[in-house]
Amino acid sequence: EVRRYAHSLFRTLGQLHECGLLVRDIKPDNILVDSYGELVLSDFGISEIMQTTTHVAQSQLKGTFAYMSPEAFSAKQVGPPLDNWSMACVVLEMYTGEVPCRGMQMQQIMYAVCVDRRVPEVPADAPAADVLQQCFAFAPGDRPKAIDIAQAFAPNFEPPPVQPVIAQLEQRCEDLQAVNDKLVQENVDLKQQLQAQQEITEQITEA
C-alpha cells in the first residue's frame, strides 16, 4: 500500500509542479482519502505560483516545521525540491509510523536540519529506499524531480495479455447463459407443476 500511495502522491505533486504550483505545506493532515480509497492532496492555503518554472521568492517561513526542508528555513528562493522533501517525510512516516523530528521544538528542528544537516533515515527495506533517501539531499538541486520519484514507486506488475482476458470473458458469458437457460427451464417446469396441481384441486372440488 505504501508503494501505491507514494506513487499516486508524487505523481500528483509532479503534475502540480508542472502547472507552476508550489504546495508549501505537505503533511499527513493535508492528505485526505476519497470514496475510492485514493489519497488526495488538500489545503492549498499557503501554496504559491512559481514566478519562474523553478522557484518562488520567500519572504517568511511557511509550512509545518517537522516536514520542512533546509531551504524552507533560510533560503530566499525555494522551489519544487522543497515539496519533494516534505512528501518524502510523509511517505517515510507512512512506512515507519514515526513522525519526523518527533518531540522537537521549532528551534531544535531548525538547528538539526540546517546546522547539523541531520536528515531522516530511510530503512533499507523501505520501497524505493535509495530514491527516497535522495529526497533528503541537503542541496535542493540534488533531489530528484517528483515525476521521477513517482516512477520509482510505480507498481511492479505487467497487465495481462488481451486475448486471454477476452477468452475468459467469453467463457464467463457462456457460463452465465447456461445458468440462465437452466433457470428458465426450471421456471417452466415449476409452472407446469403448479398447473397440474391446480387441475387436480379442481377435479377434487368438483367431485
Short mmCIF file of C-alpha atoms in Angstrom, two decimals:
data_model
loop_
_atom_site.label_atom_id
_atom_site.label_comp_id
_atom_site.label_asym_id
_atom_site.label_seq_id
_atom_site.Cartn_x
_atom_site.Cartn_y
_atom_site.Cartn_z
CA GLU A 1 0.00 0.00 0.00
CA VAL A 2 2.84 2.42 0.81
CA ARG A 3 4.30 1.97 -2.66
CA ARG A 4 0.93 2.59 -4.33
CA TYR A 5 0.16 5.63 -2.22
CA ALA A 6 3.65 7.08 -2.73
CA HIS A 7 3.36 6.63 -6.48
CA SER A 8 0.00 8.41 -6.54
CA LEU A 9 1.09 11.27 -4.28
CA PHE A 10 4.36 12.02 -6.07
CA ARG A 11 2.66 11.77 -9.46
CA THR A 12 0.07 14.32 -8.36
CA LEU A 13 2.81 16.53 -6.92
CA GLY A 14 4.74 16.38 -10.17
CA GLN A 15 1.67 17.48 -12.10
CA LEU A 16 1.17 20.41 -9.73
CA HIS A 17 4.79 21.46 -10.19
CA GLU A 18 4.42 21.27 -13.97
CA CYS A 19 1.46 23.65 -13.61
CA GLY A 20 3.66 26.06 -11.66
CA LEU A 21 2.20 25.44 -8.21
CA LEU A 22 4.33 25.03 -5.09
CA VAL A 23 2.28 23.40 -2.30
CA ARG A 24 4.48 24.53 0.64
CA ASP A 25 2.66 22.63 3.42
CA ILE A 26 2.65 18.90 2.70
CA LYS A 27 1.90 16.79 5.77
CA PRO A 28 -0.41 13.89 6.71
CA ASP A 29 -3.12 16.24 7.99
CA ASN A 30 -3.40 17.73 4.50
CA ILE A 31 -3.87 14.40 2.73
CA LEU A 32 -7.40 13.03 2.51
CA VAL A 33 -8.86 9.68 1.43
CA ASP A 34 -11.62 9.83 -1.18
CA SER A 35 -14.58 7.46 -1.56
CA TYR A 36 -12.49 5.20 -3.82
CA GLY A 37 -9.72 4.79 -1.24
CA GLU A 38 -7.30 7.07 -3.10
CA LEU A 39 -5.21 9.78 -1.43
CA VAL A 40 -5.90 13.42 -2.32
CA LEU A 41 -3.79 16.48 -1.52
CA SER A 42 -5.73 19.26 0.19
CA ASP A 43 -5.32 22.66 1.89
CA PHE A 44 -3.51 24.92 -0.54
CA GLY A 45 -3.88 27.93 1.73
CA ILE A 46 -0.19 28.87 1.67
CA SER A 47 0.60 27.47 -1.77
CA GLU A 48 2.25 29.77 -4.27
CA ILE A 49 2.51 30.18 -8.00
CA MET A 50 6.15 29.93 -9.03
CA GLN A 51 7.45 33.13 -10.61
CA THR A 52 9.55 31.02 -12.94
CA THR A 53 9.39 27.33 -13.61
CA THR A 54 11.86 26.69 -10.81
CA HIS A 55 11.29 28.89 -7.77
CA VAL A 56 9.33 31.45 -5.78
CA ALA A 57 10.68 34.29 -3.67
CA GLN A 58 10.35 33.60 0.04
CA SER A 59 9.57 36.45 2.40
CA GLN A 60 8.62 34.45 5.51
CA LEU A 61 8.67 30.95 6.96
CA LYS A 62 5.83 28.80 5.68
CA GLY A 63 4.98 25.20 6.37
CA THR A 64 4.95 22.69 9.20
CA PHE A 65 8.38 22.53 10.83
CA ALA A 66 8.71 18.73 11.11
CA TYR A 67 8.22 18.38 7.34
CA MET A 68 10.23 21.38 6.16
CA SER A 69 13.44 21.16 4.12
CA PRO A 70 16.62 23.11 4.99
CA GLU A 71 15.97 25.84 2.41
CA ALA A 72 12.44 26.31 3.74
CA PHE A 73 14.00 27.74 6.91
CA SER A 74 16.53 30.07 5.37
CA ALA A 75 16.66 30.36 1.57
CA LYS A 76 15.48 33.47 -0.24
CA GLN A 77 14.18 31.33 -3.07
CA VAL A 78 12.51 27.93 -2.89
CA GLY A 79 11.16 25.56 -5.50
CA PRO A 80 9.77 22.05 -6.12
CA PRO A 81 12.58 20.28 -4.20
CA LEU A 82 11.06 21.78 -1.04
CA ASP A 83 7.80 19.90 -1.68
CA ASN A 84 9.65 16.72 -2.58
CA TRP A 85 11.42 16.72 0.80
CA SER A 86 8.10 17.20 2.61
CA MET A 87 6.36 14.46 0.63
CA ALA A 88 9.26 12.11 1.29
CA CYS A 89 8.77 12.78 5.02
CA VAL A 90 5.10 11.82 4.66
CA VAL A 91 5.89 8.61 2.77
CA LEU A 92 8.56 7.68 5.31
CA GLU A 93 6.09 8.26 8.12
CA MET A 94 3.56 6.01 6.37
CA TYR A 95 6.14 3.25 6.26
CA THR A 96 7.69 3.59 9.73
CA GLY A 97 4.82 5.09 11.70
CA GLU A 98 7.27 7.63 13.12
CA VAL A 99 6.77 11.41 12.86
CA PRO A 100 9.91 13.27 11.63
CA CYS A 101 11.66 15.16 14.45
CA ARG A 102 9.14 13.86 16.96
CA GLY A 103 9.17 15.74 20.25
CA MET A 104 11.42 18.53 18.97
CA GLN A 105 10.61 22.24 19.10
CA MET A 106 10.97 24.65 16.17
CA GLN A 107 14.44 25.87 17.18
CA GLN A 108 15.65 22.31 17.68
CA ILE A 109 14.33 21.26 14.27
CA MET A 110 15.94 24.26 12.57
CA TYR A 111 19.31 23.55 14.19
CA ALA A 112 19.15 19.83 13.42
CA VAL A 113 18.19 20.33 9.76
CA CYS A 114 20.11 23.49 8.86
CA VAL A 115 23.23 23.28 11.06
CA ASP A 116 23.76 19.61 11.86
CA ARG A 117 22.36 18.72 8.44
CA ARG A 118 20.54 15.85 10.06
CA VAL A 119 18.21 14.06 7.64
CA PRO A 120 15.61 11.35 8.15
CA GLU A 121 16.99 7.83 7.91
CA VAL A 122 15.28 5.61 5.35
CA PRO A 123 15.19 1.89 6.27
CA ALA A 124 16.94 -0.29 3.71
CA ASP A 125 13.81 -2.38 3.23
CA ALA A 126 11.56 0.61 2.50
CA PRO A 127 10.06 0.81 -1.01
CA ALA A 128 12.40 2.67 -3.39
CA ALA A 129 14.69 3.33 -0.42
CA ASP A 130 17.55 4.77 -2.49
CA VAL A 131 15.32 7.27 -4.27
CA LEU A 132 13.55 8.20 -1.05
CA GLN A 133 16.90 8.90 0.61
CA GLN A 134 17.86 11.15 -2.31
CA CYS A 135 14.82 13.28 -1.50
CA PHE A 136 16.63 14.27 1.70
CA ALA A 137 19.74 15.64 -0.01
CA PHE A 138 20.77 18.88 1.70
CA ALA A 139 21.18 20.74 -1.60
CA PRO A 140 17.80 21.19 -3.35
CA GLY A 141 19.36 20.58 -6.75
CA ASP A 142 20.50 17.12 -5.69
CA ARG A 143 16.95 15.91 -5.10
CA PRO A 144 15.10 14.09 -7.89
CA LYS A 145 12.00 15.55 -9.52
CA ALA A 146 8.61 14.47 -8.22
CA ILE A 147 7.67 12.80 -11.51
CA ASP A 148 10.88 10.71 -11.39
CA ILE A 149 10.26 9.79 -7.76
CA ALA A 150 6.74 8.67 -8.72
CA GLN A 151 8.19 6.41 -11.39
CA ALA A 152 10.44 4.75 -8.80
CA PHE A 153 7.34 3.86 -6.79
CA ALA A 154 5.37 2.62 -9.81
CA PRO A 155 3.70 -0.76 -9.12
CA ASN A 156 5.77 -3.67 -10.38
CA PHE A 157 3.25 -5.54 -12.46
CA GLU A 158 2.50 -6.22 -16.10
CA PRO A 159 -1.04 -6.02 -17.47
CA PRO A 160 -2.42 -9.41 -18.52
CA PRO A 161 -2.47 -10.21 -22.27
CA VAL A 162 -5.59 -9.02 -24.01
CA GLN A 163 -6.55 -12.25 -25.79
CA PRO A 164 -6.65 -14.50 -22.69
CA VAL A 165 -8.80 -11.90 -20.93
CA ILE A 166 -11.23 -11.84 -23.86
CA ALA A 167 -11.36 -15.63 -23.88
CA GLN A 168 -12.10 -15.65 -20.16
CA LEU A 169 -14.89 -13.12 -20.63
CA GLU A 170 -16.39 -15.14 -23.47
CA GLN A 171 -16.31 -18.31 -21.34
CA ARG A 172 -17.89 -16.40 -18.47
CA CYS A 173 -20.68 -15.22 -20.75
CA GLU A 174 -21.29 -18.79 -21.91
CA ASP A 175 -21.43 -19.98 -18.31
CA LEU A 176 -23.90 -17.25 -17.39
CA GLN A 177 -26.04 -18.08 -20.40
CA ALA A 178 -26.09 -21.74 -19.39
CA VAL A 179 -27.18 -20.77 -15.87
CA ASN A 180 -29.88 -18.52 -17.30
CA ASP A 181 -31.18 -21.29 -19.60
CA LYS A 182 -31.31 -23.64 -16.64
CA LEU A 183 -33.29 -21.13 -14.57
CA VAL A 184 -35.72 -20.57 -17.44
CA GLN A 185 -36.31 -24.31 -17.79
CA GLU A 186 -36.77 -24.71 -14.04
CA ASN A 187 -39.32 -21.89 -14.16
CA VAL A 188 -41.21 -23.63 -16.97
CA ASP A 189 -41.21 -26.92 -15.06
CA LEU A 190 -42.47 -25.16 -11.94
CA LYS A 191 -45.33 -23.55 -13.85
CA GLN A 192 -46.30 -26.95 -15.28
CA GLN A 193 -46.28 -28.49 -11.82
CA LEU A 194 -48.43 -25.68 -10.44
CA GLN A 195 -50.86 -26.04 -13.32
CA ALA A 196 -51.10 -29.80 -12.77
CA GLN A 197 -51.73 -29.29 -9.05
CA GLN A 198 -54.41 -26.74 -9.83
CA GLU A 199 -56.17 -29.15 -12.20
CA ILE A 200 -56.11 -31.90 -9.55
CA THR A 201 -57.50 -29.49 -6.96
CA GLU A 202 -60.35 -28.51 -9.32
CA GLN A 203 -61.19 -32.16 -10.01
CA ILE A 204 -61.33 -32.92 -6.29
CA THR A 205 -63.54 -29.88 -5.69
CA GLU A 206 -65.97 -30.90 -8.46
CA ALA A 207 -66.16 -34.44 -7.12
#
